[in-house]
């Protein structure tokens, strides 16, 4: 991804606020904190998206946000009804 955005390790590190050696370790597959990965992706204008592997892998994730919106709306209605009582 760094190469796609025409950045060298030092440039990406500066934009993300991390060290160039950390960028190198991440590119080689070392364990990196999730918060660090978010910084790196944000530095190139992207958002990190995590998807579970295994049995949930085959799910249709294109509409997953709709379920969250429904649950959020349901919770808001529930809170409103409790206050109205």
Coordinates of C-alpha atoms in Angstrom, one line a residue:
X1 CA 0.0 0.0 0.0
X2 CA 2.9 2.3 0.8
X3 CA 4.3 1.8 -2.7
X4 CA 0.9 2.4 -4.3
X5 CA 0.9 5.8 -2.7
X6 CA 4.5 6.4 -3.8
X7 CA 5.9 6.8 -0.3
X8 CA 9.1 5.5 1.1
X9 CA 9.2 4.1 4.6
X10 CA 10.5 7.4 6.1
X11 CA 7.7 9.4 4.4
X12 CA 5.0 7.1 5.6
X13 CA 6.4 6.9 9.1
X14 CA 6.5 10.7 9.3
X15 CA 2.9 11.0 8.1
X16 CA 1.8 8.2 10.6
X17 CA 3.8 9.5 13.5
X18 CA 5.7 6.2 13.9
X19 CA 9.3 5.1 13.2
X20 CA 10.5 4.0 9.8
X21 CA 11.8 0.8 11.4
X22 CA 8.3 0.0 12.7
X23 CA 7.0 0.4 9.1
X24 CA 9.6 -2.1 8.0
X25 CA 8.7 -4.5 10.7
X26 CA 5.0 -4.3 9.9
X27 CA 5.7 -4.9 6.2
X28 CA 7.6 -8.0 7.2
X29 CA 4.7 -9.4 9.1
X30 CA 5.8 -8.6 12.7
X31 CA 3.2 -8.2 15.4
X32 CA 2.1 -4.5 15.4
X33 CA -0.5 -2.9 17.6
X34 CA -3.9 -2.3 16.1
X35 CA -3.7 1.3 17.1
X36 CA -0.5 1.6 15.1
X37 CA -2.0 0.0 12.0
X38 CA -4.9 2.5 12.2
X39 CA -2.3 5.3 12.3
X40 CA -0.5 3.9 9.2
X41 CA -3.7 3.5 7.2
X42 CA -5.0 6.9 8.2
X43 CA -1.8 8.4 7.0
X44 CA -2.6 7.4 3.5
X45 CA -6.3 8.3 3.8
X46 CA -7.7 4.8 4.4
X47 CA -9.6 3.2 7.3
X48 CA -8.6 -0.2 8.6
X49 CA -11.4 -2.8 8.3
X50 CA -11.1 -6.0 10.3
X51 CA -13.1 -9.1 9.3
X52 CA -13.2 -12.3 11.3
X53 CA -11.8 -15.5 9.8
X54 CA -13.3 -18.9 10.1
X55 CA -17.0 -19.7 10.1
X56 CA -18.0 -16.1 9.7
X57 CA -15.7 -15.7 6.6
X58 CA -18.5 -16.7 4.2
X59 CA -21.0 -14.2 5.4
X60 CA -22.2 -11.4 3.2
X61 CA -20.5 -8.4 4.8
X62 CA -21.7 -5.8 2.3
X63 CA -24.8 -5.2 4.4
X64 CA -23.4 -5.8 7.9
X65 CA -23.7 -2.1 8.8
X66 CA -27.4 -2.3 8.4
X67 CA -27.8 -4.7 11.3
X68 CA -25.8 -2.3 13.5
X69 CA -28.0 0.6 12.4
X70 CA -31.1 -1.4 13.3
X71 CA -29.7 -2.4 16.7
X72 CA -28.7 1.2 17.4
X73 CA -32.2 2.5 16.5
X74 CA -33.8 -0.2 18.6
X75 CA -31.7 0.8 21.6
X76 CA -32.6 4.5 21.2
X77 CA -36.3 3.6 21.0
X78 CA -36.0 1.4 24.1
X79 CA -34.3 4.2 26.1
X80 CA -37.0 6.7 24.9
X81 CA -39.8 4.3 26.1
X82 CA -38.2 3.8 29.5
X83 CA -38.0 7.6 30.0
X84 CA -41.6 8.0 28.9
X85 CA -42.9 5.6 31.6

